[in-house]
Each structure stands twice: as structure tokens, then as C-alpha cells.
Amino acid sequence: MLTATVRRGTALGTAALLSLLVTPAHAAPRASDPTAASAAALPQPDLAGLREVLRTAQRQGAPGAMARIDDAGTARWATVGVADRATGRPLADTDRFRVGSITKTFSAVVLLQLADEGRLRLDTPVNSYLPHLLPDDRITVRHVLSHRSGLYDYTNDMFAASVAGFEAVRTKVFTYRQLVALSLRHPRTGGPGAAYSYSNTNFVVAGLLIEKLTGHSVGTEYQNRIIKPLKLDDTFYVHPGTRIPGRYTHGYLTPDRDGDPLVDSTEQTVSWAQSAGAVISGTRDLNTFYSALLRGRLTSAARLTEMKRWVRVNSTQGYGLGLRRRDLSCGVSVYGHTGTVQGYYSYAFTSKDGRRTLTALATTSNNGTVLNTMLGTLESAFCGVRERTGPTGVRGASVERHEDVAPGIALY
Ligand code: HEL
């Protein structure tokens, strides 16, 4: 029988890690947020609940699932299932994985640092930096980073058929401009500054902006501005490489037709996403990243405030600039991002003060039941022990059926 394990890390390990964060070029005072509830005010995490959520995801079809909580110097983690169905190797909390759209926060951080350096203005039209790229001169950088550009999400077409769509692009290498061109075949979904409408195209434009303004690849900028300063040893951007370096967990795409076998989707270029979704990382690194971001260690306080200017997604979610806010059933709001890439579902969120952070992963995708179940890891991590309303450990009254998704993409 597969078991869940929860261990308590040494306080020294994580505390030391946090204290070593040095970002000389971007060191900034901690962002002030008068309404911030400190992690100390949060209830203790519900570790039994967390384990139950992971076991439930496993029963629902995820070969493996894990979660790690870093809480003011103490690390706790749980894993269930296998990293590799072929060998049966158990999933380890240190296994690397593909993070999907969590990459969007990396891209936003690079652009906000460029804004801090006076090299980019959020309310300037994208076409001022990239002449003639977009069909409307009024679309600004802020519109793009908050999914209010109206640019159609080309992945809607690409992954209409999940397995065939994936296999068609698995080894492909796209330029950013090719991806933008795929989007522009469609009418826009709204005018510049319209309501939130999630689109990967926005963060492909972000990638183009990073390259144009810095003269470097996004991989170089992630490395120099985030990965190196935060010492994120498990974090990589290998595009157009297809393999995950070092020790990693395989990811398994769920086919659209019941009864068809899972597809090992681990190896792919992720070129269809790049700056919108191609980062590889691990639970510890993502916790370090979001904690550092919310503690004001990656941008100035003013830019962090811009990142947290929310547009409405739905009754329990807001979107800032490459950053999600989720309001949990206990009234606590958490900040981070979600990721869906073939074979991997991830959640990485931190408290307002950045002191308690959760990253959770299930090693499957195209399985809305598992995605919804994994939302329960946030409740367990930040809301503590509370009455459970269902067998999943998810408190149903306040948890929505589906994650916020691009239209037609993840309604499974
Ligand atoms: S979708 C999301 C999530 N984001 C967006 C991005 C990411 N990921 C994608 O665009 C991948 C889409 C295909 C995923 C695939 C699967 O489940 O493996 N689905 C299909 O092929 C469906 N036919 C908004 C959910 C986010 O949370 O931000 O990551």
C-alpha cells in the first residue's frame, strides 16, 4: 500500500535559506500592507487533512501527489504515490517537475524589475516597445500582465483534443511571433483594458518584451534576476530542451476517452508556452520564490503593490500582474499561481506576509476532479483543521468546481 509521509524539516535549514536571500540589484524594503495577517496569526496547518487530500487525488487518478509547507523556518511535506509508473519509484518531495503557468509570475517579476529600473512603463502600449506586434496600439503592458488585452488564447485550438494536440506540439519549437500569429488568426475577446480573460498569448508577449528590453533570452533573465539571487537550485528553463535535469517526477496526461491509458508526457519542449509556462522547479524553490516575492525581496514595494492590484476573476479569485489571489473558506487570502501543463497540476501560494507558503503537485492533468481536489491543499495549509464537508477533504461550500481556466481548455 502506498503511504503518505509527513516530516518536519529543521528550522535551521529554511531559516538559513531565507536569511541568505541577497538581491543587491533589487533589494527593497519589505512591502507594507496594513491589512496583512501575519503567518503567526494563521491556524496551524491541517497535516492530516493535507495527507487525505493527496491520497484522494491519487485515488482519483494521479500517479503521485505531494505538498510542501514552509512556515517561518519550519518545513513540512507529504508525498503519495510514484514518480515513475514504469519503475515504481516512490515520489520524493525533492523531485523536480514542470510548473506550467507559475512561470507567468517569473515573467512578471522580470518585467516589474525592468519597470523598477526605469526601462519599462506599465501603462505604455506594447507596440511602443515592439512596433506593429499587436493589432491595437492601445494594448498596454499592464493589460497584458493582467489578462485584459483581449488577445485570444491560441492554446484553445492547440489542445482541443488533449493527447493528439499534445503529441502534435511535443517536440515542436515555436518562435514567440509564431505563437502571437496563431492568436491573431482569431478575433479578440475584448477591447484593451476589458474584463479579465485568461490567455497564454499575454505572457508570450511578456517574453517578447523581456527579450526586446534586455537583449537576452527569458532563460537568462530568469537565471540572473530570480534563480541565482534566490539560490533556486531545482529551477531551470531549458527550452527548447525536452528533458528535466536531475531527479524529477514523470507527469502523466489523462486521455480524453475513458479507459485509454495515461500518457507519459514528461518529455516535451513546452515551446507552445515558453515564457507563459515552461519553467521547471520543485516545491522548496517555489516556496522560496513566492515567499521572497511577497516579502518584497524581488521588486520594490511600489511594484509589488502594482502586482497586487486585483482584477476580478470570480467570487473567490483576483488576478494582479502575473499573480493570483485566492480567498479561502476561512477568510484568509493567499497569493501565488496555479499551473497546468501536460502531466502536472501545481498550486503555489503564500500568505500576505510571505511567511507561510504551500506548493502542491499532482502528477497528472486533464483530470478536473484531481485539479479540484488539490485545491484542498490550500485549505489544509492555511485554514487548519476545520469541519470537512466531503470525502475529498475539500470544504465544498467555499470551493468552486473548477479552477479559473482559459475558455475551452480545462473544462475536461
Ligand atoms: S490553463 C490554466 C492554468 N494555466 C493555463 C496554462 C497554465 N496551461 C495551459 O494552457 C495548458 C493547456 C492544456 C492542458 C491540457 C492538460 O490538462 O494537460 N488540457 C487539455 O489538453 C484539454 N483539452 C488557466 C488552468 C493556470 O492555472 O493558470 O498553466
Short mmCIF file of C-alpha atoms and ligand atoms in Angstrom, two decimals:
data_model
loop_
_atom_site.label_atom_id
_atom_site.label_comp_id
_atom_site.label_asym_id
_atom_site.label_seq_id
_atom_site.Cartn_x
_atom_site.Cartn_y
_atom_site.Cartn_z
CA MET A 1 0.00 0.00 0.00
CA LEU A 2 1.27 3.47 -0.77
CA THR A 3 1.62 5.68 2.22
CA ALA A 4 1.87 9.38 2.84
CA THR A 5 4.80 10.73 4.78
CA VAL A 6 4.98 13.99 6.63
CA ARG A 7 8.29 15.09 8.05
CA ARG A 8 9.32 18.15 9.89
CA GLY A 9 12.32 19.91 8.44
CA THR A 10 14.93 21.53 10.56
CA ALA A 11 14.06 25.09 11.35
CA LEU A 12 17.68 25.91 10.73
CA GLY A 13 17.59 24.74 7.14
CA THR A 14 14.84 27.01 5.96
CA ALA A 15 15.65 29.87 8.24
CA ALA A 16 19.19 29.84 6.92
CA LEU A 17 17.90 29.77 3.38
CA LEU A 18 15.67 32.77 3.92
CA SER A 19 18.35 34.72 5.65
CA LEU A 20 20.69 34.19 2.71
CA LEU A 21 18.43 35.82 0.17
CA VAL A 22 20.50 38.60 -1.29
CA THR A 23 19.30 40.61 -4.24
CA PRO A 24 21.64 43.56 -4.35
CA ALA A 25 20.34 44.97 -7.62
CA HIS A 26 16.74 44.87 -6.48
CA ALA A 27 16.93 44.90 -2.72
CA ALA A 28 13.95 46.79 -1.48
CA PRO A 29 12.24 47.47 1.80
CA ARG A 30 9.57 44.97 2.64
CA ALA A 31 6.28 45.93 1.02
CA SER A 32 3.98 47.40 3.58
CA ASP A 33 0.46 46.04 3.65
CA PRO A 34 -1.51 47.26 6.63
CA THR A 35 -4.13 44.55 6.24
CA ALA A 36 -1.60 41.72 6.14
CA ALA A 37 -2.35 38.92 8.56
CA SER A 38 0.95 37.52 9.73
CA ALA A 39 1.55 33.79 9.33
CA ALA A 40 1.73 33.61 13.10
CA ALA A 41 -1.95 34.57 13.17
CA LEU A 42 -2.89 31.71 10.86
CA PRO A 43 -4.16 28.46 12.32
CA GLN A 44 -1.72 25.56 12.38
CA PRO A 45 -1.77 23.63 9.08
CA ASP A 46 -4.01 20.57 8.99
CA LEU A 47 -1.41 17.93 8.15
CA ALA A 48 -3.81 15.01 8.38
CA GLY A 49 -6.17 16.88 6.07
CA LEU A 50 -3.30 17.58 3.69
CA ARG A 51 -2.39 13.89 3.52
CA GLU A 52 -6.01 12.99 2.91
CA VAL A 53 -6.24 15.45 0.02
CA LEU A 54 -3.18 13.87 -1.59
CA ARG A 55 -4.50 10.33 -1.10
CA THR A 56 -7.79 11.40 -2.63
CA ALA A 57 -6.01 12.83 -5.68
CA GLN A 58 -4.20 9.54 -6.01
CA ARG A 59 -7.45 7.56 -5.85
CA GLN A 60 -8.88 9.88 -8.50
CA GLY A 61 -6.11 9.06 -10.95
CA ALA A 62 -2.91 10.94 -10.09
CA PRO A 63 0.03 8.51 -10.04
CA GLY A 64 1.68 10.77 -7.47
CA ALA A 65 0.94 13.86 -5.41
CA MET A 66 2.88 15.93 -2.93
CA ALA A 67 2.75 19.13 -0.93
CA ARG A 68 5.29 21.14 1.00
CA ILE A 69 4.57 23.87 3.51
CA ASP A 70 7.29 26.29 4.58
CA ASP A 71 6.19 28.15 7.64
CA ALA A 72 8.51 30.74 9.14
CA GLY A 73 11.51 28.43 9.20
CA THR A 74 9.81 25.06 9.50
CA ALA A 75 9.25 22.82 6.51
CA ARG A 76 6.67 20.06 6.38
CA TRP A 77 5.93 17.90 3.41
CA ALA A 78 3.89 14.92 2.33
CA THR A 79 4.11 12.65 -0.67
CA VAL A 80 1.97 9.83 -2.01
CA GLY A 81 2.34 7.53 -4.98
CA VAL A 82 5.08 7.11 -7.52
CA ALA A 83 7.36 9.35 -9.54
CA ASP A 84 7.69 6.75 -12.28
CA ARG A 85 5.00 4.21 -13.09
CA ALA A 86 7.47 2.11 -15.07
CA THR A 87 9.88 1.55 -12.19
CA GLY A 88 7.55 2.15 -9.25
CA ARG A 89 9.99 4.61 -7.67
CA PRO A 90 8.13 6.49 -4.93
CA LEU A 91 7.63 10.20 -5.43
CA ALA A 92 10.11 12.24 -3.37
CA ASP A 93 9.50 15.74 -2.10
CA THR A 94 12.70 16.84 -3.84
CA ASP A 95 11.60 15.66 -7.28
CA ARG A 96 11.53 18.37 -9.92
CA PHE A 97 8.52 18.93 -12.16
CA ARG A 98 7.06 21.23 -14.80
CA VAL A 99 5.28 24.20 -13.22
CA GLY A 100 3.16 25.42 -16.15
CA SER A 101 1.74 28.90 -15.66
CA ILE A 102 3.57 29.50 -12.40
CA THR A 103 6.13 30.61 -14.98
CA LYS A 104 3.92 33.66 -15.52
CA THR A 105 4.94 35.06 -12.14
CA PHE A 106 8.61 34.67 -13.13
CA SER A 107 7.98 36.64 -16.32
CA ALA A 108 6.02 39.31 -14.46
CA VAL A 109 8.80 39.69 -11.89
CA VAL A 110 11.37 40.26 -14.64
CA LEU A 111 9.19 42.93 -16.23
CA LEU A 112 8.48 44.63 -12.91
CA GLN A 113 12.19 44.73 -12.17
CA LEU A 114 12.66 46.38 -15.55
CA ALA A 115 9.98 48.87 -14.52
CA ASP A 116 11.89 49.45 -11.28
CA GLU A 117 14.96 50.18 -13.36
CA GLY A 118 13.06 52.71 -15.46
CA ARG A 119 13.33 50.56 -18.60
CA LEU A 120 9.61 49.79 -18.90
CA ARG A 121 6.37 51.59 -18.10
CA LEU A 122 3.31 49.54 -17.28
CA ASP A 123 0.86 51.92 -18.92
CA THR A 124 2.80 52.28 -22.16
CA PRO A 125 1.45 50.45 -25.22
CA VAL A 126 3.19 47.19 -26.06
CA ASN A 127 3.59 48.45 -29.63
CA SER A 128 5.82 51.27 -28.39
CA TYR A 129 8.37 48.63 -27.44
CA LEU A 130 7.54 46.13 -30.18
CA PRO A 131 6.32 48.16 -33.17
CA HIS A 132 3.38 46.64 -35.06
CA LEU A 133 3.32 43.47 -32.97
CA LEU A 134 -0.29 43.85 -31.85
CA PRO A 135 -3.29 44.98 -33.90
CA ASP A 136 -4.28 47.70 -31.42
CA ASP A 137 -1.90 50.43 -30.25
CA ARG A 138 -3.90 50.86 -27.06
CA ILE A 139 -2.94 47.49 -25.55
CA THR A 140 -0.57 48.29 -22.70
CA VAL A 141 1.93 46.24 -20.76
CA ARG A 142 -0.44 46.31 -17.77
CA HIS A 143 -3.30 44.93 -19.89
CA VAL A 144 -1.12 42.06 -20.98
CA LEU A 145 0.12 41.18 -17.47
CA SER A 146 -3.41 41.26 -16.05
CA HIS A 147 -5.06 39.29 -18.91
CA ARG A 148 -7.05 42.30 -20.09
CA SER A 149 -5.55 42.67 -23.57
CA GLY A 150 -8.36 40.81 -25.35
CA LEU A 151 -5.78 38.66 -27.15
CA TYR A 152 -7.23 35.24 -27.93
CA ASP A 153 -5.61 32.22 -26.28
CA TYR A 154 -4.16 30.14 -29.12
CA THR A 155 -3.89 27.08 -26.85
CA ASN A 156 -7.68 26.74 -27.02
CA ASP A 157 -7.27 25.39 -30.55
CA MET A 158 -4.00 23.60 -29.94
CA PHE A 159 -5.30 21.37 -27.16
CA ALA A 160 -8.93 20.89 -28.23
CA ALA A 161 -8.00 17.19 -28.44
CA SER A 162 -5.78 16.61 -25.44
CA VAL A 163 -3.49 13.76 -26.47
CA ALA A 164 -3.40 14.42 -30.23
CA GLY A 165 -2.90 18.14 -29.55
CA PHE A 166 -0.07 17.43 -27.16
CA GLU A 167 1.68 14.94 -29.46
CA ALA A 168 1.42 17.44 -32.32
CA VAL A 169 3.46 20.05 -30.44
CA ARG A 170 5.52 17.87 -28.10
CA THR A 171 8.79 18.28 -29.98
CA LYS A 172 7.96 21.46 -31.88
CA VAL A 173 9.90 24.69 -31.47
CA PHE A 174 7.93 27.89 -31.98
CA THR A 175 9.10 31.46 -32.11
CA TYR A 176 7.17 33.88 -29.93
CA ARG A 177 5.98 35.65 -33.03
CA GLN A 178 4.57 32.42 -34.46
CA LEU A 179 2.55 31.97 -31.27
CA VAL A 180 1.26 35.54 -31.41
CA ALA A 181 0.32 34.95 -35.06
CA LEU A 182 -1.74 31.90 -34.03
CA SER A 183 -3.65 34.11 -31.60
CA LEU A 184 -4.22 36.86 -34.16
CA ARG A 185 -6.00 34.45 -36.51
CA HIS A 186 -8.94 34.91 -34.15
CA PRO A 187 -10.94 37.97 -33.28
CA ARG A 188 -10.02 39.48 -29.98
CA THR A 189 -12.10 38.55 -26.96
CA GLY A 190 -12.45 42.16 -25.79
CA GLY A 191 -11.04 45.63 -26.18
CA PRO A 192 -7.85 46.83 -24.47
CA GLY A 193 -8.48 47.04 -20.74
CA ALA A 194 -11.62 44.90 -20.95
CA ALA A 195 -12.57 42.40 -18.26
CA TYR A 196 -10.14 39.66 -17.29
CA SER A 197 -9.91 36.88 -19.85
CA TYR A 198 -7.07 34.44 -19.30
CA SER A 199 -4.81 33.96 -22.31
CA ASN A 200 -1.38 32.42 -22.69
CA THR A 201 -0.81 34.87 -25.54
CA ASN A 202 -0.36 37.65 -22.98
CA PHE A 203 2.66 36.02 -21.44
CA VAL A 204 4.16 35.20 -24.82
CA VAL A 205 4.04 38.95 -25.39
CA ALA A 206 5.70 39.31 -21.97
CA GLY A 207 8.51 37.05 -23.20
CA LEU A 208 8.96 39.18 -26.31
CA LEU A 209 9.13 42.29 -24.14
CA ILE A 210 11.76 40.75 -21.89
CA GLU A 211 13.91 39.79 -24.86
CA LYS A 212 13.48 43.15 -26.56
CA LEU A 213 14.24 45.24 -23.50
CA THR A 214 17.15 43.22 -22.17
CA GLY A 215 18.65 41.78 -25.34
CA HIS A 216 18.73 38.40 -23.57
CA SER A 217 16.62 35.26 -23.62
CA VAL A 218 13.98 34.87 -20.92
CA GLY A 219 16.02 31.95 -19.57
CA THR A 220 18.99 34.25 -18.98
CA GLU A 221 16.82 36.83 -17.30
CA TYR A 222 15.12 34.26 -15.03
CA GLN A 223 18.57 32.99 -14.14
CA ASN A 224 20.16 36.33 -13.37
CA ARG A 225 17.24 38.03 -11.68
CA ILE A 226 15.49 35.21 -9.82
CA ILE A 227 17.12 31.78 -9.88
CA LYS A 228 20.63 32.87 -8.94
CA PRO A 229 19.82 35.52 -6.32
CA LEU A 230 17.34 33.22 -4.57
CA LYS A 231 19.62 30.16 -4.98
CA LEU A 232 16.86 28.13 -6.58
CA ASP A 233 18.89 25.00 -7.26
CA ASP A 234 15.95 22.99 -8.57
CA THR A 235 14.73 25.62 -11.01
CA PHE A 236 15.51 25.58 -14.73
CA TYR A 237 14.45 26.96 -18.06
CA VAL A 238 15.72 24.51 -20.66
CA HIS A 239 13.65 25.48 -23.70
CA PRO A 240 13.88 24.06 -26.34
CA GLY A 241 15.36 21.10 -24.47
CA THR A 242 12.86 18.37 -23.69
CA ARG A 243 14.28 16.78 -20.53
CA ILE A 244 14.04 17.72 -16.89
CA PRO A 245 17.55 17.90 -15.39
CA GLY A 246 18.49 15.72 -12.42
CA ARG A 247 15.92 13.90 -10.34
CA TYR A 248 12.35 14.52 -11.36
CA THR A 249 8.89 13.06 -11.33
CA HIS A 250 7.25 11.90 -14.52
CA GLY A 251 3.97 13.53 -15.48
CA TYR A 252 1.02 11.64 -16.93
CA LEU A 253 -1.56 13.19 -19.21
CA THR A 254 -5.08 11.78 -18.82
CA PRO A 255 -6.60 10.95 -22.22
CA ASP A 256 -9.99 12.35 -23.16
CA ARG A 257 -11.50 8.88 -23.67
CA ASP A 258 -12.31 6.85 -20.56
CA GLY A 259 -10.29 3.67 -20.37
CA ASP A 260 -7.40 4.85 -22.53
CA PRO A 261 -4.05 4.59 -20.76
CA LEU A 262 -2.29 7.56 -19.21
CA VAL A 263 0.31 9.15 -21.50
CA ASP A 264 3.78 9.77 -20.07
CA SER A 265 4.10 13.43 -21.09
CA THR A 266 7.27 14.23 -19.15
CA GLU A 267 9.47 15.00 -22.13
CA GLN A 268 8.43 17.92 -24.28
CA THR A 269 9.80 21.28 -25.43
CA VAL A 270 6.89 23.23 -23.88
CA SER A 271 7.66 25.59 -26.75
CA TRP A 272 3.93 26.27 -27.07
CA ALA A 273 4.21 28.11 -23.74
CA GLN A 274 7.79 29.30 -23.14
CA SER A 275 7.54 32.49 -21.02
CA ALA A 276 3.91 31.57 -20.31
CA GLY A 277 4.66 28.13 -18.88
CA ALA A 278 7.99 26.35 -19.48
CA VAL A 279 9.79 26.65 -16.12
CA ILE A 280 10.87 23.52 -14.24
CA SER A 281 11.14 23.70 -10.47
CA GLY A 282 10.48 21.96 -7.16
CA THR A 283 8.34 22.52 -4.09
CA ARG A 284 11.07 24.06 -1.95
CA ASP A 285 12.14 26.50 -4.66
CA LEU A 286 8.61 27.62 -5.44
CA ASN A 287 8.00 28.25 -1.76
CA THR A 288 11.20 30.27 -1.58
CA PHE A 289 10.21 32.20 -4.70
CA TYR A 290 6.70 33.23 -3.63
CA SER A 291 7.80 33.94 -0.09
CA ALA A 292 10.58 36.20 -1.36
CA LEU A 293 8.20 37.94 -3.75
CA LEU A 294 5.57 38.72 -1.12
CA ARG A 295 8.25 39.78 1.34
CA GLY A 296 9.36 42.43 -1.13
CA ARG A 297 12.71 40.87 -1.96
CA LEU A 298 12.30 40.73 -5.73
CA THR A 299 10.80 44.10 -6.57
CA SER A 300 10.39 47.48 -4.96
CA ALA A 301 7.46 47.87 -2.59
CA ALA A 302 5.73 50.10 -5.16
CA ARG A 303 5.94 47.43 -7.89
CA LEU A 304 4.73 44.74 -5.53
CA THR A 305 1.72 46.91 -4.81
CA GLU A 306 1.11 47.13 -8.57
CA MET A 307 1.33 43.35 -8.80
CA LYS A 308 -1.39 43.10 -6.16
CA ARG A 309 -3.88 45.45 -7.83
CA TRP A 310 -6.53 42.83 -8.44
CA VAL A 311 -8.97 42.48 -11.27
CA ARG A 312 -11.95 40.30 -10.58
CA VAL A 313 -11.77 36.70 -11.78
CA ASN A 314 -14.76 35.38 -9.87
CA SER A 315 -16.22 35.50 -6.38
CA THR A 316 -13.15 33.94 -4.74
CA GLN A 317 -10.30 34.96 -7.03
CA GLY A 318 -8.50 38.01 -8.28
CA TYR A 319 -5.64 38.43 -10.76
CA GLY A 320 -2.90 41.01 -10.35
CA LEU A 321 0.14 41.16 -12.64
CA GLY A 322 1.17 37.54 -13.19
CA LEU A 323 -0.13 36.83 -9.71
CA ARG A 324 -3.32 35.21 -8.45
CA ARG A 325 -5.18 35.91 -5.24
CA ARG A 326 -7.41 33.19 -3.81
CA ASP A 327 -9.81 33.76 -0.95
CA LEU A 328 -10.11 30.62 1.15
CA SER A 329 -13.11 29.39 3.10
CA CYS A 330 -11.65 30.63 6.41
CA GLY A 331 -11.38 34.20 5.15
CA VAL A 332 -7.63 34.03 4.54
CA SER A 333 -6.38 35.30 1.17
CA VAL A 334 -3.31 33.73 -0.41
CA TYR A 335 -1.12 34.86 -3.30
CA GLY A 336 0.62 32.83 -5.97
CA HIS A 337 -0.25 30.98 -9.14
CA THR A 338 -1.52 27.70 -10.47
CA GLY A 339 -0.03 25.65 -13.25
CA THR A 340 -1.36 23.11 -15.71
CA VAL A 341 0.99 21.54 -18.16
CA GLN A 342 0.54 18.07 -19.63
CA GLY A 343 1.06 15.62 -16.75
CA TYR A 344 1.37 18.17 -13.96
CA TYR A 345 -1.06 20.21 -11.88
CA SER A 346 0.50 22.61 -9.41
CA TYR A 347 -0.55 25.18 -6.84
CA ALA A 348 1.97 27.56 -5.24
CA PHE A 349 0.60 30.18 -2.85
CA THR A 350 1.83 32.19 0.10
CA SER A 351 0.31 34.22 2.90
CA LYS A 352 0.15 38.01 2.72
CA ASP A 353 3.36 38.36 4.66
CA GLY A 354 5.07 35.60 2.67
CA ARG A 355 5.82 33.63 5.82
CA ARG A 356 3.71 30.55 5.18
CA THR A 357 3.89 29.08 1.71
CA LEU A 358 2.46 25.95 0.12
CA THR A 359 3.38 24.23 -3.10
CA ALA A 360 1.35 21.21 -4.13
CA LEU A 361 1.66 18.97 -7.16
CA ALA A 362 -0.35 16.16 -8.70
CA THR A 363 1.39 14.26 -11.47
CA THR A 364 -1.48 14.19 -13.86
CA SER A 365 -3.56 16.68 -15.84
CA ASN A 366 -6.70 16.77 -17.96
CA ASN A 367 -8.48 15.43 -14.89
CA GLY A 368 -10.65 18.17 -13.42
CA THR A 369 -11.54 16.03 -10.42
CA VAL A 370 -7.91 15.85 -9.35
CA LEU A 371 -7.40 19.57 -10.00
CA ASN A 372 -10.36 20.42 -7.81
CA THR A 373 -9.25 18.04 -5.08
CA MET A 374 -5.78 19.57 -4.99
CA LEU A 375 -7.35 22.91 -4.16
CA GLY A 376 -7.95 21.31 -0.77
CA THR A 377 -4.20 21.51 -0.08
CA LEU A 378 -4.57 25.30 0.20
CA GLU A 379 -7.40 24.94 2.67
CA SER A 380 -5.39 22.47 4.77
CA ALA A 381 -2.26 24.60 4.67
CA PHE A 382 -3.79 27.96 5.51
CA CYS A 383 -7.14 27.29 7.20
CA GLY A 384 -6.08 24.50 9.55
CA VAL A 385 -8.37 21.83 10.92
CA ARG A 386 -11.97 22.60 10.13
CA GLU A 387 -15.08 20.58 9.54
CA ARG A 388 -14.91 18.70 6.31
CA THR A 389 -17.94 18.52 4.12
CA GLY A 390 -16.97 15.77 1.76
CA PRO A 391 -14.77 12.74 1.25
CA THR A 392 -12.09 14.77 -0.52
CA GLY A 393 -11.29 16.88 2.48
CA VAL A 394 -12.26 19.92 0.44
CA ARG A 395 -14.72 22.18 2.18
CA GLY A 396 -17.24 22.22 -0.59
CA ALA A 397 -19.26 25.25 0.40
CA SER A 398 -16.48 27.64 -0.47
CA VAL A 399 -14.54 25.79 -3.13
CA GLU A 400 -15.51 26.10 -6.72
CA ARG A 401 -15.97 23.20 -9.02
CA HIS A 402 -13.34 24.31 -11.50
CA GLU A 403 -10.18 26.33 -11.40
CA ASP A 404 -10.26 29.55 -13.36
CA VAL A 405 -9.43 28.38 -16.86
CA ALA A 406 -8.89 29.59 -20.33
CA PRO A 407 -12.13 29.09 -22.29
CA GLY A 408 -12.47 25.59 -23.66
CA ILE A 409 -9.17 24.44 -22.28
CA ALA A 410 -9.54 22.82 -18.98
CA LEU A 411 -13.18 22.00 -18.59
CA TYR A 412 -12.20 18.42 -19.24
S1 HEL B 1 -4.58 26.90 -18.33
C1 HEL B 1 -4.92 27.28 -16.61
C2 HEL B 1 -3.55 27.32 -15.95
N1 HEL B 1 -2.63 27.75 -16.95
C3 HEL B 1 -3.07 27.79 -18.33
C4 HEL B 1 -1.77 27.15 -18.72
C5 HEL B 1 -1.47 27.12 -17.27
N2 HEL B 1 -1.79 25.86 -19.27
C6 HEL B 1 -2.25 25.60 -20.48
O1 HEL B 1 -2.62 26.48 -21.22
C7 HEL B 1 -2.25 24.15 -20.85
C8 HEL B 1 -3.49 23.82 -21.52
C9 HEL B 1 -3.60 22.36 -21.88
C10 HEL B 1 -3.64 21.48 -20.70
C11 HEL B 1 -4.17 20.10 -21.02
C12 HEL B 1 -3.91 19.24 -19.80
O2 HEL B 1 -4.77 19.21 -18.91
O3 HEL B 1 -2.82 18.67 -19.73
N3 HEL B 1 -5.59 20.19 -21.29
C13 HEL B 1 -6.12 19.80 -22.45
O4 HEL B 1 -5.46 19.34 -23.35
C14 HEL B 1 -7.62 19.96 -22.52
N4 HEL B 1 -8.17 19.50 -23.78
C15 HEL B 1 -5.66 28.60 -16.55
C16 HEL B 1 -5.74 26.15 -16.00
C17 HEL B 1 -3.47 28.23 -14.73
O5 HEL B 1 -3.89 27.74 -13.68
O6 HEL B 1 -3.06 29.39 -14.83
O7 HEL B 1 -0.69 26.54 -16.63
#
